[in-house]
Coordinates of C-alpha atoms in Angstrom, one line a residue:
Chain L
M21 CA 2.1 3.6 -5.3
V22 CA 1.0 7.2 -5.2
M23 CA 4.5 8.4 -5.7
M24 CA 5.0 6.1 -8.6
L25 CA 1.7 7.2 -10.1
I26 CA 2.7 10.8 -9.8
S27 CA 6.2 10.4 -11.2
R28 CA 4.9 8.5 -14.1
H29 CA 2.4 11.4 -14.6
I30 CA 5.2 13.8 -14.8
E31 CA 7.3 11.8 -17.3
M32 CA 4.4 11.0 -19.5
K33 CA 3.4 14.6 -19.6
A34 CA 6.2 15.6 -22.0
L35 CA 5.2 12.8 -24.3
L36 CA 1.6 13.8 -24.3
V37 CA 2.4 17.4 -25.0
A38 CA 4.5 16.3 -27.9
L39 CA 1.8 14.1 -29.3
H40 CA -0.9 16.8 -29.0
Y41 CA 1.2 19.1 -31.0
T42 CA 2.4 16.7 -33.6
S43 CA -0.8 14.7 -34.2
G44 CA -3.4 17.4 -33.4
C45 CA -3.6 18.4 -37.0
T46 CA -4.4 15.0 -38.5
H47 CA -7.0 14.3 -35.9
N48 CA -9.2 17.3 -36.5
W49 CA -9.0 16.7 -40.2
E50 CA -9.9 13.1 -39.8
E51 CA -12.7 13.7 -37.4
G52 CA -14.2 16.0 -39.9
E53 CA -14.1 13.1 -42.4
T54 CA -15.5 10.6 -40.0
K55 CA -18.6 12.5 -39.1
I56 CA -19.9 12.3 -42.6
A57 CA -18.8 8.7 -42.9
T58 CA -20.5 7.5 -39.7
L59 CA -23.8 8.9 -40.9
N60 CA -24.4 6.3 -43.6
L61 CA -22.6 3.6 -41.7
Q62 CA -24.0 3.2 -38.3
K63 CA -26.8 0.9 -39.2
G64 CA -29.2 3.5 -40.4
I65 CA -29.3 5.7 -37.3
P66 CA -28.5 9.3 -38.2
R67 CA -26.2 11.0 -35.8
T68 CA -28.5 14.0 -35.5
K69 CA -31.4 12.1 -34.2
K70 CA -31.4 11.7 -30.4
T71 CA -30.7 8.1 -29.7
T72 CA -32.2 6.5 -26.6
W73 CA -30.1 4.6 -24.1
K74 CA -31.8 1.4 -25.2
K75 CA -30.9 1.8 -28.9
E76 CA -27.4 3.0 -28.0
T77 CA -26.7 -0.1 -25.8
K78 CA -28.1 -2.4 -28.5
K79 CA -25.8 -0.9 -31.1
N80 CA -22.7 -0.2 -29.1
W81 CA -22.7 -2.9 -26.4
P82 CA -19.4 -4.3 -27.5
L83 CA -17.8 -0.9 -26.8
Y84 CA -19.1 -0.8 -23.3
L85 CA -18.0 -4.4 -22.8
L86 CA -14.5 -3.5 -23.9
C87 CA -14.3 -0.8 -21.3
L88 CA -15.3 -3.1 -18.6
P89 CA -11.9 -4.5 -17.5
A90 CA -10.5 -1.0 -17.2
I91 CA -13.6 0.2 -15.3
V92 CA -13.4 -2.7 -12.8
L93 CA -9.7 -2.1 -12.1
V94 CA -10.1 1.6 -11.7
I95 CA -13.0 1.2 -9.3
I96 CA -11.1 -1.2 -7.1
F97 CA -7.6 0.2 -7.2
S98 CA -8.1 3.9 -7.8
Y99 CA -11.5 4.8 -6.4
A100 CA -11.7 2.5 -3.4
P101 CA -8.5 4.1 -1.9
M102 CA -10.1 7.5 -2.5
V103 CA -12.8 6.4 -0.1
G104 CA -10.1 5.2 2.2
V105 CA -8.9 8.7 2.8
V106 CA -11.6 9.0 5.5
I107 CA -9.0 7.5 7.9
A108 CA -7.3 10.9 7.7
F109 CA -10.1 12.1 9.9
Q110 CA -9.8 9.1 12.3
D111 CA -7.5 7.9 15.0
Y112 CA -7.0 4.9 12.8
K113 CA -6.1 1.6 14.5
P114 CA -5.5 -1.4 12.2
W115 CA -7.2 -3.8 14.5
L116 CA -10.4 -1.6 14.7
G117 CA -10.5 -0.9 11.0
M118 CA -12.1 1.9 9.1
L119 CA -15.6 1.4 10.6
H120 CA -14.7 1.3 14.3
S121 CA -11.8 3.7 14.7
N122 CA -12.5 6.9 16.5
W123 CA -13.4 10.0 14.5
I124 CA -11.2 12.9 15.5
G125 CA -12.2 15.5 12.9
L126 CA -9.4 17.7 11.7
D127 CA -6.9 16.9 14.5
N128 CA -4.6 15.1 12.2
F129 CA -4.4 18.0 9.9
A130 CA -3.8 20.4 12.8
R131 CA -0.9 18.3 13.8
I132 CA 0.7 18.8 10.4
F133 CA 1.3 22.4 11.3
Q134 CA 2.4 21.6 14.9
Y135 CA 5.1 19.1 14.2
E136 CA 8.5 20.6 13.3
E137 CA 9.3 17.6 11.2
S138 CA 6.2 17.9 9.0
K139 CA 6.6 21.7 8.5
Q140 CA 10.2 21.1 7.5
A141 CA 9.2 18.4 5.1
I142 CA 6.7 20.8 3.4
V143 CA 9.4 23.5 3.1
N144 CA 12.0 21.0 1.7
T145 CA 9.4 19.7 -0.8
L146 CA 8.6 23.2 -2.1
V147 CA 12.3 24.2 -2.3
I148 CA 13.5 21.0 -4.0
A149 CA 10.5 20.8 -6.4
V150 CA 10.5 24.4 -7.5
I151 CA 14.2 24.4 -8.2
K152 CA 13.9 21.1 -10.0
I153 CA 11.0 22.4 -12.2
V154 CA 12.9 25.6 -13.1
V155 CA 16.2 23.9 -13.8
G156 CA 14.4 21.0 -15.5
I157 CA 12.9 23.5 -18.1
V158 CA 15.8 25.9 -18.6
V159 CA 18.6 23.4 -19.1
P160 CA 16.8 21.1 -21.6
V161 CA 15.8 24.2 -23.6
I162 CA 19.5 25.4 -23.7
M163 CA 20.7 21.9 -24.4
A164 CA 18.3 21.4 -27.3
I165 CA 19.4 24.7 -28.9
L166 CA 23.1 23.7 -28.5
L167 CA 22.6 20.2 -29.8
N168 CA 20.8 21.6 -32.8
E169 CA 24.1 23.5 -33.7
I170 CA 25.9 20.2 -34.3
R171 CA 25.8 19.7 -38.0
F172 CA 27.4 16.2 -38.2
M173 CA 24.4 14.0 -38.0
G174 CA 26.3 10.9 -36.7
L175 CA 27.6 12.8 -33.7
K176 CA 24.3 14.4 -33.0
R177 CA 22.6 11.1 -33.0
G178 CA 25.3 9.5 -30.8
I179 CA 24.9 12.3 -28.3
Q180 CA 21.2 11.9 -28.3
T181 CA 21.4 8.2 -27.7
L182 CA 23.6 8.7 -24.7
V183 CA 21.8 11.5 -23.0
Y184 CA 18.3 9.8 -23.2
L185 CA 19.7 6.7 -21.5
P186 CA 19.7 7.7 -17.8
H187 CA 16.0 8.5 -17.9
F188 CA 15.3 4.8 -18.2
L189 CA 17.5 3.7 -15.3
S190 CA 15.8 3.2 -12.0
W191 CA 16.7 5.4 -9.1
V192 CA 17.8 2.3 -7.2
T193 CA 20.5 1.8 -9.9
I194 CA 21.5 5.4 -9.9
A195 CA 21.6 5.6 -6.1
G196 CA 23.8 2.5 -6.2
I197 CA 26.3 4.3 -8.5
M198 CA 26.0 7.6 -6.6
I199 CA 26.6 6.1 -3.2
D200 CA 29.8 4.7 -4.5
I201 CA 31.2 7.7 -6.5
L202 CA 30.0 10.4 -4.2
S203 CA 31.4 8.8 -1.0
L204 CA 34.2 10.6 0.9
D205 CA 36.9 8.6 -0.9
G206 CA 34.9 8.1 -4.1
G207 CA 35.6 9.2 -7.6
I208 CA 34.1 12.7 -7.6
N209 CA 35.9 13.8 -4.4
A210 CA 39.2 12.4 -5.8
L211 CA 38.6 14.4 -9.0
L212 CA 37.7 17.6 -7.1
H213 CA 40.8 17.1 -4.9
R214 CA 43.1 16.6 -7.8
V215 CA 41.8 19.4 -9.9
F216 CA 40.8 22.1 -7.4
G217 CA 42.6 20.8 -4.3
M218 CA 39.3 20.7 -2.4
E219 CA 38.6 18.9 0.8
P220 CA 36.3 15.9 0.5
I221 CA 32.6 16.7 0.6
Y222 CA 30.1 14.3 2.0
F223 CA 27.5 14.9 -0.7
L224 CA 24.9 12.5 0.6
G225 CA 25.4 13.1 4.3
D226 CA 25.9 16.9 4.6
P227 CA 22.7 18.9 4.9
A228 CA 24.3 21.8 3.1
Y229 CA 25.1 19.8 0.0
F230 CA 22.2 17.3 -0.1
R231 CA 19.6 19.5 -2.0
A232 CA 22.2 20.4 -4.6
T233 CA 23.1 16.7 -5.0
V234 CA 19.5 15.8 -5.4
I235 CA 18.7 18.5 -7.9
I236 CA 21.8 17.9 -10.1
S237 CA 21.4 14.2 -10.2
D238 CA 17.7 14.6 -11.1
L239 CA 18.8 16.9 -13.9
W240 CA 21.4 14.5 -15.0
K241 CA 18.8 11.7 -15.2
N242 CA 16.1 13.6 -17.0
F243 CA 17.4 16.5 -19.1
G244 CA 17.9 14.4 -22.1
F245 CA 14.4 13.0 -22.1
S246 CA 12.9 16.5 -21.5
M247 CA 15.0 17.8 -24.4
I248 CA 13.2 15.6 -27.0
V249 CA 10.1 17.8 -27.1
Y250 CA 12.2 21.0 -27.6
L251 CA 14.4 19.4 -30.2
A252 CA 11.3 18.3 -32.1
T253 CA 10.0 21.9 -31.9
I254 CA 13.3 23.3 -33.2
V255 CA 13.4 20.9 -36.1
S256 CA 9.8 21.9 -37.1
I257 CA 10.7 25.6 -37.5
D258 CA 10.3 26.8 -41.0
P259 CA 13.8 27.3 -42.5
S260 CA 12.7 30.4 -44.5
Y261 CA 12.7 32.3 -41.2
Y262 CA 16.4 31.7 -40.8
E263 CA 17.0 32.5 -44.5
A264 CA 15.2 35.8 -44.1
A265 CA 17.1 36.6 -40.9
E266 CA 20.4 35.7 -42.6
I267 CA 19.7 38.1 -45.5
D268 CA 19.0 40.8 -42.9
G269 CA 22.5 40.1 -41.6
A270 CA 21.5 38.4 -38.3
T271 CA 24.3 36.5 -36.5
R272 CA 23.6 32.9 -35.4
F273 CA 23.1 34.2 -31.8
Q274 CA 20.5 36.8 -33.1
Q275 CA 18.8 34.1 -35.1
T276 CA 18.5 32.0 -31.9
R277 CA 17.3 34.9 -29.9
F278 CA 14.7 36.2 -32.5
V279 CA 13.7 33.0 -34.4
T280 CA 14.4 29.9 -32.4
L281 CA 13.4 31.0 -28.9
P282 CA 10.1 32.7 -29.9
S283 CA 9.2 29.6 -31.9
M284 CA 9.8 27.4 -28.9
M285 CA 7.9 29.7 -26.6
P286 CA 4.4 28.1 -26.9
M287 CA 5.9 24.7 -26.0
I288 CA 7.9 26.2 -23.1
I289 CA 4.8 27.9 -21.7
V290 CA 2.7 24.8 -21.9
I291 CA 5.3 22.6 -20.2
S292 CA 5.9 25.3 -17.5
T293 CA 2.2 25.6 -16.8
L294 CA 1.7 21.9 -16.5
A295 CA 4.7 21.6 -14.2
L296 CA 2.8 23.7 -11.7
G297 CA 0.8 20.6 -10.7
G298 CA 4.1 18.9 -9.6
I299 CA 5.0 21.6 -7.1
L300 CA 4.5 19.3 -4.1
D301 CA 6.2 16.5 -5.8
A302 CA 9.9 16.5 -5.1
G303 CA 10.6 12.9 -6.3
F304 CA 10.0 10.1 -3.8
D305 CA 12.0 7.4 -5.6
Q306 CA 15.1 9.5 -5.7
I307 CA 15.0 11.0 -2.2
F308 CA 14.1 7.7 -0.6
N309 CA 17.1 6.0 -2.1
L310 CA 19.6 8.8 -1.4
Y311 CA 18.6 10.3 2.0
N312 CA 19.5 9.2 5.5
P313 CA 18.8 10.6 9.0
L314 CA 21.8 13.0 8.7
V315 CA 20.1 15.0 6.0
Y316 CA 16.4 15.0 7.1
S317 CA 16.7 18.7 7.9
T318 CA 17.1 19.7 4.2
G319 CA 16.2 16.5 2.4
D320 CA 13.1 15.0 4.0
I321 CA 10.1 15.6 1.7
I322 CA 6.3 15.1 2.2
D323 CA 6.3 11.7 0.6
T324 CA 9.2 10.2 2.5
Y325 CA 7.7 11.7 5.7
V326 CA 4.4 10.1 5.0
Y327 CA 6.1 6.8 4.6
R328 CA 8.1 7.0 7.8
S329 CA 5.3 8.5 10.0
S330 CA 2.7 6.0 8.9
L331 CA 4.2 2.7 7.8
L332 CA 7.2 2.8 10.0
S333 CA 5.8 4.6 13.1
G334 CA 2.2 3.4 12.8
Q335 CA 0.5 6.8 12.7
Y336 CA -1.8 5.7 9.8
G337 CA -4.4 8.4 10.2
F338 CA -1.8 11.2 10.5
G339 CA 0.2 9.8 7.5
T340 CA -2.9 9.7 5.4
A341 CA -3.8 13.3 6.4
V342 CA -0.3 14.5 5.3
G343 CA -0.8 12.6 2.0
L344 CA -4.3 14.0 1.5
F345 CA -3.1 17.5 2.3
K346 CA -0.5 17.0 -0.5
S347 CA -2.8 15.4 -3.1
G348 CA -5.6 17.9 -2.4
I349 CA -3.4 20.9 -3.1
S350 CA -1.9 19.1 -6.1
L351 CA -5.4 18.4 -7.5
I352 CA -6.3 22.1 -7.3
L353 CA -3.0 23.1 -8.9
I354 CA -3.3 20.5 -11.6
V355 CA -6.8 21.7 -12.5
I356 CA -5.7 25.3 -12.5
S357 CA -2.6 24.5 -14.7
Y358 CA -4.7 22.5 -17.2
R359 CA -7.2 25.4 -17.4
I360 CA -4.4 27.9 -18.0
A361 CA -2.7 25.6 -20.6
Y362 CA -6.0 25.3 -22.3
K363 CA -6.7 29.0 -22.3
V364 CA -3.2 30.0 -23.4
A365 CA -2.3 27.3 -25.9
G366 CA -5.4 25.2 -26.5
Y367 CA -4.0 22.2 -24.7
K368 CA -6.4 19.4 -24.0
I369 CA -5.9 16.3 -21.8
F370 CA -7.9 14.2 -24.2
Chain M
M22 CA 27.1 32.2 -43.8
Y23 CA 27.4 32.5 -40.1
H24 CA 29.2 29.2 -40.2
K25 CA 32.3 31.0 -41.5
T26 CA 32.6 33.7 -38.9
L27 CA 35.4 33.3 -36.4
G28 CA 33.0 33.8 -33.4
Y29 CA 30.8 31.0 -34.6
K30 CA 33.8 28.7 -35.2
C31 CA 35.0 29.3 -31.6
F32 CA 31.5 28.7 -30.3
S33 CA 31.2 25.5 -32.4
V34 CA 34.5 24.1 -30.9
V35 CA 33.4 24.8 -27.4
N36 CA 29.9 23.5 -28.1
H37 CA 31.1 20.2 -29.5
F38 CA 33.5 19.7 -26.5
L39 CA 30.8 20.6 -24.0
L40 CA 28.1 18.3 -25.5
I41 CA 30.5 15.4 -25.9
V42 CA 31.6 15.7 -22.2
I43 CA 27.9 15.9 -21.1
A44 CA 27.0 12.9 -23.3
L45 CA 29.9 10.8 -21.9
S46 CA 28.9 11.8 -18.3
C47 CA 25.6 10.0 -19.0
F48 CA 27.3 6.8 -19.8
L49 CA 30.6 6.7 -18.0
P50 CA 29.1 5.9 -14.5
L51 CA 27.7 2.7 -16.0
L52 CA 31.1 1.9 -17.5
H53 CA 32.7 2.5 -14.2
L54 CA 30.2 0.1 -12.6
L55 CA 30.9 -2.5 -15.2
A56 CA 34.7 -2.2 -14.8
Q57 CA 34.3 -2.5 -11.0
S58 CA 32.3 -5.7 -11.4
F59 CA 35.1 -7.4 -13.3
S60 CA 38.0 -6.2 -11.1
S61 CA 39.8 -7.8 -8.2
K62 CA 39.1 -7.0 -4.6
A63 CA 42.5 -5.2 -4.1
A64 CA 41.9 -3.0 -7.2
V65 CA 38.4 -2.0 -6.3
N66 CA 39.1 -1.3 -2.6
G67 CA 42.2 0.6 -3.6
D68 CA 40.1 2.8 -6.0
L69 CA 42.3 1.8 -8.9
V70 CA 39.4 1.0 -11.2
L71 CA 38.2 3.7 -13.5
F72 CA 36.6 2.6 -16.8
W73 CA 38.6 -0.5 -17.5
P74 CA 38.7 -3.7 -15.3
V75 CA 41.9 -4.2 -13.3
E76 CA 43.0 -7.8 -12.7
F77 CA 40.0 -9.1 -14.8
N78 CA 37.9 -11.9 -13.3
W79 CA 34.3 -13.2 -13.4
D80 CA 34.1 -14.1 -9.7
A81 CA 31.4 -11.4 -8.8
Y82 CA 29.1 -12.7 -11.6
V83 CA 29.6 -16.3 -10.6
K84 CA 28.9 -15.5 -7.0
T85 CA 25.8 -13.4 -8.0
F86 CA 24.3 -16.2 -10.1
R87 CA 24.9 -18.7 -7.4
N88 CA 23.0 -16.5 -4.9
S89 CA 19.6 -18.0 -4.9
N90 CA 18.1 -14.8 -3.4
F91 CA 19.3 -13.0 -6.4
T92 CA 18.1 -15.5 -9.0
G93 CA 14.8 -16.0 -7.2
S94 CA 14.2 -12.2 -7.3
M95 CA 15.1 -12.1 -10.9
W96 CA 12.6 -14.7 -11.8
I97 CA 9.9 -12.8 -9.9
S98 CA 10.8 -9.7 -11.8
V99 CA 10.6 -11.6 -15.1
V100 CA 7.2 -13.0 -14.3
R101 CA 5.8 -9.7 -13.1
T102 CA 7.2 -7.8 -16.1
V103 CA 5.8 -10.2 -18.7
G104 CA 2.5 -10.9 -16.9
G105 CA 2.0 -7.3 -15.9
T106 CA 2.7 -5.9 -19.3
L107 CA 0.4 -8.3 -21.0
L108 CA -2.4 -7.6 -18.5
S109 CA -1.8 -3.8 -18.9
M110 CA -1.8 -4.0 -22.6
F111 CA -5.0 -6.0 -22.6
V112 CA -6.9 -3.5 -20.4
I113 CA -5.5 -0.4 -22.1
T114 CA -6.0 -1.5 -25.7
T115 CA -9.6 -2.7 -25.2
A116 CA -10.6 0.5 -23.4
G117 CA -8.6 2.6 -25.8
Y118 CA -10.3 1.1 -28.8
A119 CA -13.7 1.6 -27.3
L120 CA -13.0 5.2 -26.3
S121 CA -11.6 6.0 -29.7
K122 CA -15.2 5.7 -31.0
E123 CA -18.1 7.9 -30.4
F124 CA -20.8 6.6 -28.2
R125 CA -23.1 7.7 -25.4
G126 CA -21.4 8.3 -22.2
R127 CA -17.9 8.4 -23.7
T128 CA -17.0 11.8 -22.3
A129 CA -18.2 10.9 -18.8
L130 CA -16.2 7.6 -19.0
M131 CA -13.2 9.5 -20.1
W132 CA -13.4 11.8 -17.1
F133 CA -13.9 8.8 -14.9
F134 CA -10.6 7.5 -16.1
V135 CA -8.7 10.9 -16.3
F136 CA -9.7 11.7 -12.7
T137 CA -7.4 8.9 -11.5
M138 CA -4.4 10.9 -12.8
L139 CA -5.4 14.0 -11.0
F140 CA -6.1 12.6 -7.6
S141 CA -5.3 9.4 -5.7
G142 CA -6.1 8.0 -2.3
G143 CA -2.5 7.9 -1.3
L144 CA -0.1 5.4 0.3
I145 CA -1.9 4.2 3.4
P146 CA -5.4 3.7 1.9
S147 CA -3.8 1.7 -1.0
Y148 CA -1.8 -0.3 1.4
I149 CA -4.9 -1.1 3.5
L150 CA -6.8 -2.0 0.4
I151 CA -4.2 -4.5 -0.8
S152 CA -4.0 -6.0 2.7
S153 CA -7.7 -6.4 3.1
L154 CA -8.1 -7.9 -0.4
G155 CA -5.6 -10.5 0.8
L156 CA -3.2 -9.6 -2.0
K157 CA -0.2 -9.0 0.2
D158 CA 2.7 -11.3 -0.5
T159 CA 1.2 -12.3 -3.9
L160 CA 2.3 -11.3 -7.4
W161 CA -1.1 -9.7 -7.9
A162 CA -0.1 -6.9 -5.6
L163 CA 2.6 -6.0 -8.0
V164 CA 0.6 -6.4 -11.1
L165 CA -3.0 -5.3 -10.5
P166 CA -2.8 -1.8 -8.9
G167 CA -0.8 -0.3 -11.8
A168 CA -2.4 -2.3 -14.6
F169 CA -4.5 0.6 -15.7
G170 CA -2.8 3.9 -16.5
A171 CA -4.8 6.8 -17.8
Y172 CA -1.8 8.3 -19.6
N173 CA -1.2 5.1 -21.5
L174 CA -4.9 4.9 -22.3
I175 CA -4.9 8.3 -23.8
L176 CA -1.7 7.5 -25.8
I177 CA -3.2 4.3 -27.2
M178 CA -6.5 6.0 -27.9
N179 CA -4.8 8.6 -29.9
F180 CA -2.9 6.0 -31.9
F181 CA -6.2 4.3 -32.7
K182 CA -7.7 7.6 -33.7
T183 CA -5.1 8.1 -36.4
I184 CA -6.1 4.9 -38.2
P185 CA -8.2 5.9 -41.2
K186 CA -11.9 5.3 -40.7
A187 CA -12.2 4.0 -44.2
L188 CA -10.5 0.7 -43.2
E189 CA -13.0 0.2 -40.3
E190 CA -15.9 0.9 -42.7
A191 CA -14.6 -1.6 -45.1
A192 CA -14.4 -4.2 -42.4
F193 CA -17.9 -3.3 -41.2
I194 CA -19.2 -3.7 -44.7
D195 CA -17.6 -7.1 -44.9
G196 CA -19.6 -8.0 -41.9
A197 CA -17.0 -7.7 -39.2
S198 CA -18.1 -7.0 -35.7
F199 CA -16.5 -4.5 -33.4
F200 CA -14.3 -7.2 -31.8
Q201 CA -13.1 -8.5 -35.2
T202 CA -12.3 -5.0 -36.4
F203 CA -10.4 -4.4 -33.1
V204 CA -8.3 -7.6 -33.4
R205 CA -7.8 -7.7 -37.2
V206 CA -7.6 -4.0 -38.2
Y207 CA -6.7 -1.8 -35.2
L208 CA -4.2 -3.9 -33.4
P209 CA -2.0 -4.8 -36.4
L210 CA -2.1 -1.3 -37.7
S211 CA -1.1 0.4 -34.5
L212 CA 1.8 -1.9 -33.7
P213 CA 4.4 0.8 -33.4
G214 CA 2.2 2.7 -30.9
L215 CA 1.5 -0.5 -29.0
A216 CA 5.3 -1.3 -29.0
T217 CA 6.1 2.1 -27.6
V218 CA 3.6 1.9 -24.8
G219 CA 4.4 -1.7 -24.1
L220 CA 8.1 -1.1 -23.8
F221 CA 7.4 1.8 -21.4
I222 CA 5.2 -0.4 -19.2
M223 CA 7.9 -3.1 -19.3
V224 CA 10.6 -0.7 -18.2
G225 CA 8.3 0.6 -15.5
H226 CA 7.6 -2.9 -14.2
W227 CA 11.3 -4.0 -14.3
N228 CA 12.4 -0.8 -12.5
S229 CA 9.6 -0.8 -9.9
W230 CA 10.9 -1.4 -6.4
F231 CA 8.7 0.4 -3.9
D232 CA 5.7 -1.9 -4.3
G233 CA 7.8 -4.9 -3.6
I234 CA 9.1 -3.5 -0.4
L235 CA 5.6 -2.3 0.6
Y236 CA 3.6 -5.4 -0.2
M237 CA 6.0 -8.2 0.3
S238 CA 6.7 -9.1 4.0
D239 CA 9.5 -11.5 3.2
T240 CA 12.6 -10.5 1.2
S241 CA 12.5 -13.9 -0.6
R242 CA 9.4 -12.6 -2.4
Y243 CA 11.0 -9.4 -3.5
P244 CA 11.3 -8.6 -7.2
L245 CA 14.8 -7.8 -8.4
A246 CA 14.6 -4.0 -8.1
S247 CA 13.4 -4.3 -4.4
F248 CA 16.1 -6.8 -3.7
L249 CA 18.7 -4.5 -5.2
Q250 CA 17.3 -1.7 -3.1
T251 CA 18.0 -3.6 0.1
V252 CA 21.5 -4.6 -1.0
V253 CA 22.6 -1.3 -2.5
V254 CA 20.8 1.3 -0.5
Q255 CA 20.0 -0.3 2.8
N256 CA 23.3 -2.1 2.6
S257 CA 21.9 -5.4 3.7
A258 CA 24.6 -8.0 4.0
Q259 CA 22.0 -10.8 3.6
G260 CA 21.6 -10.0 0.0
M261 CA 25.3 -10.7 -0.6
A262 CA 25.2 -14.1 1.0
L263 CA 29.0 -14.2 1.4
S264 CA 30.8 -16.7 3.4
A265 CA 33.9 -15.6 5.4
S266 CA 36.3 -17.0 2.8
E267 CA 34.4 -15.4 0.0
A268 CA 34.4 -12.1 1.8
A269 CA 38.2 -12.3 1.9
A270 CA 38.5 -12.8 -1.8
L271 CA 35.6 -10.7 -3.2
S272 CA 35.0 -7.0 -2.8
E273 CA 31.4 -6.1 -1.7
Q274 CA 31.5 -3.3 -4.2
S275 CA 32.3 -5.7 -7.1
I276 CA 29.3 -7.8 -6.1
K277 CA 27.0 -4.8 -5.8
A278 CA 28.3 -3.5 -9.2
A279 CA 27.7 -6.9 -10.8
Q280 CA 24.2 -7.1 -9.3
I281 CA 23.3 -3.5 -10.4
F282 CA 24.7 -4.2 -13.8
I283 CA 22.8 -7.5 -14.3
S284 CA 19.6 -5.8 -13.3
T285 CA 20.2 -2.9 -15.6
L286 CA 21.1 -5.1 -18.6
P287 CA 17.5 -5.7 -19.8
I288 CA 16.9 -2.0 -19.8
I289 CA 20.1 -1.4 -21.9
L290 CA 19.0 -4.2 -24.2
V291 CA 15.6 -2.9 -24.9
Y292 CA 16.8 0.7 -25.0
P293 CA 17.7 0.8 -28.8
F294 CA 14.1 -0.3 -29.5
L295 CA 12.7 2.2 -27.1
Q296 CA 14.6 4.9 -28.7
R297 CA 13.8 3.9 -32.2
Y298 CA 10.1 3.8 -31.7
F299 CA 9.7 6.5 -29.1
V300 CA 12.1 9.3 -30.1
K301 CA 11.6 8.9 -33.9
G302 CA 7.9 8.8 -33.5
I303 CA 7.9 12.2 -31.8
V304 CA 10.5 13.8 -34.0
L305 CA 9.1 12.6 -37.3
G306 CA 5.6 13.7 -36.2
A307 CA 6.9 17.2 -35.5
V308 CA 8.7 17.4 -38.9
K309 CA 5.6 16.4 -40.8
E310 CA 3.7 19.3 -39.2

């Protein structure tokens, strides 16, 4: 569930950024309007006068009531598990429960740095996640610029329709296709053999190729979707910049270099900053469906390690400690990244 | 007039070619899958199938729909997707409407919700919670934990904020309560926004596989995505339910392909709507600015 939460977090981020940039203007303008309006409307209570809790509840109780279902769900399914992280400090035994298991302090955390497997998982996570983040920003930016050069609208729209599609397929589906076409006698190896005369590569079973396979397939799945935001930014650039550059004799490449890229910079910076929070998130859904014991050395990541060490091997306390280690660091990074994004570009979560 | 330079023309040709190839690469794997599902065993095992069925037949589909494990899982997926989306939308729209207004404690409440996207208890505590609530092996385990999403809340809240206040005032003057304004003014006016978020939640539910594997102890209770995971990734022969004679006539890969394709079909069907609402919403918004 954690992994799913986080992956949704990443995919929604692009959308949110876009919305902030596109609808930000109207909001401020409207809020300015509403403040005046609410003064005469809200049953005679001027906004400036300090309202007491009693009056506030009497007036706005429906609003509190409307929030109630969400509050209840969040307390049970989000905050209760947060209390549950105490088992990271226990030698948790399911039959003893949270209250009676032995407290062992930071032992579980110390073990993270003693086990070869967990250290390797942390390294793999960092390597895979960092490359994914970098590639996942550079390629969509380039693709957006290239796509914008296609003048024929029908073709442009057709390409867009196709490249957004993989984002909505589940990793189970994609893994199913990949396992088939990336096998030793599968389509990709046959193609490589025919064109380059290469020996078959076991993409999903060779530690030397596994990371590249993961990174490229993730890029394939998501570049189109990540591109939307950049395309929207390019479309919103004032055409007079290009006209002026053209009069000054700029080539199309120079126009891209000195007009398009600088205009995209704020968006690129915000997205890069926010990506910082995902640095320990290498993609559970993907790795879990693609990896196997042959590639643990380069492909096992924190999330998959947590799953195996806790739910499969029964080390619940240890698994929780690894998970807490990850989400703790992620929390710090996310807070820092939001602060930077706010300082640099005025980005707000809500 | 850069269009007319030789350099740009060369670039343009290469660019068109490159983008068309990339675009096709996003779609051809699915076509390959579809072709495999309609091909004969000999053709599939001999790697003769590319993007067009060889020795066309329906057998893999007939077999798949006769497999009660598959159809059972599909039904579970339908129920969780419909039920889960409705529940999510109810929770998110009600809270989103309230939070789009100004009231005491709004900021604190907002942080209370937003914190859930910054930090989570993790896999094991969630698992222990679901077990101790007795939700394991029930549909509630698939629907309740993800029913509230802070990102979706923020999206919906922002949609509600763009609705002109004058409409709400008019409703208030006519004597409408908060609830009536919500149902009669806000919900109908933010339909495109609700559709976007709703479709996203639906796709999320349909594709969600890990919670099924985590919370269901018996494969017969798996939703389709989890079932597919066991067949396709864990290579469980059970999911195929092939008798010896059928195994002789049908390629496993054809059946896998058919199962993957059927489970992807709903996504492909809603995809045009997703794209219309979602992509255009963003792009148009950007152009206006």
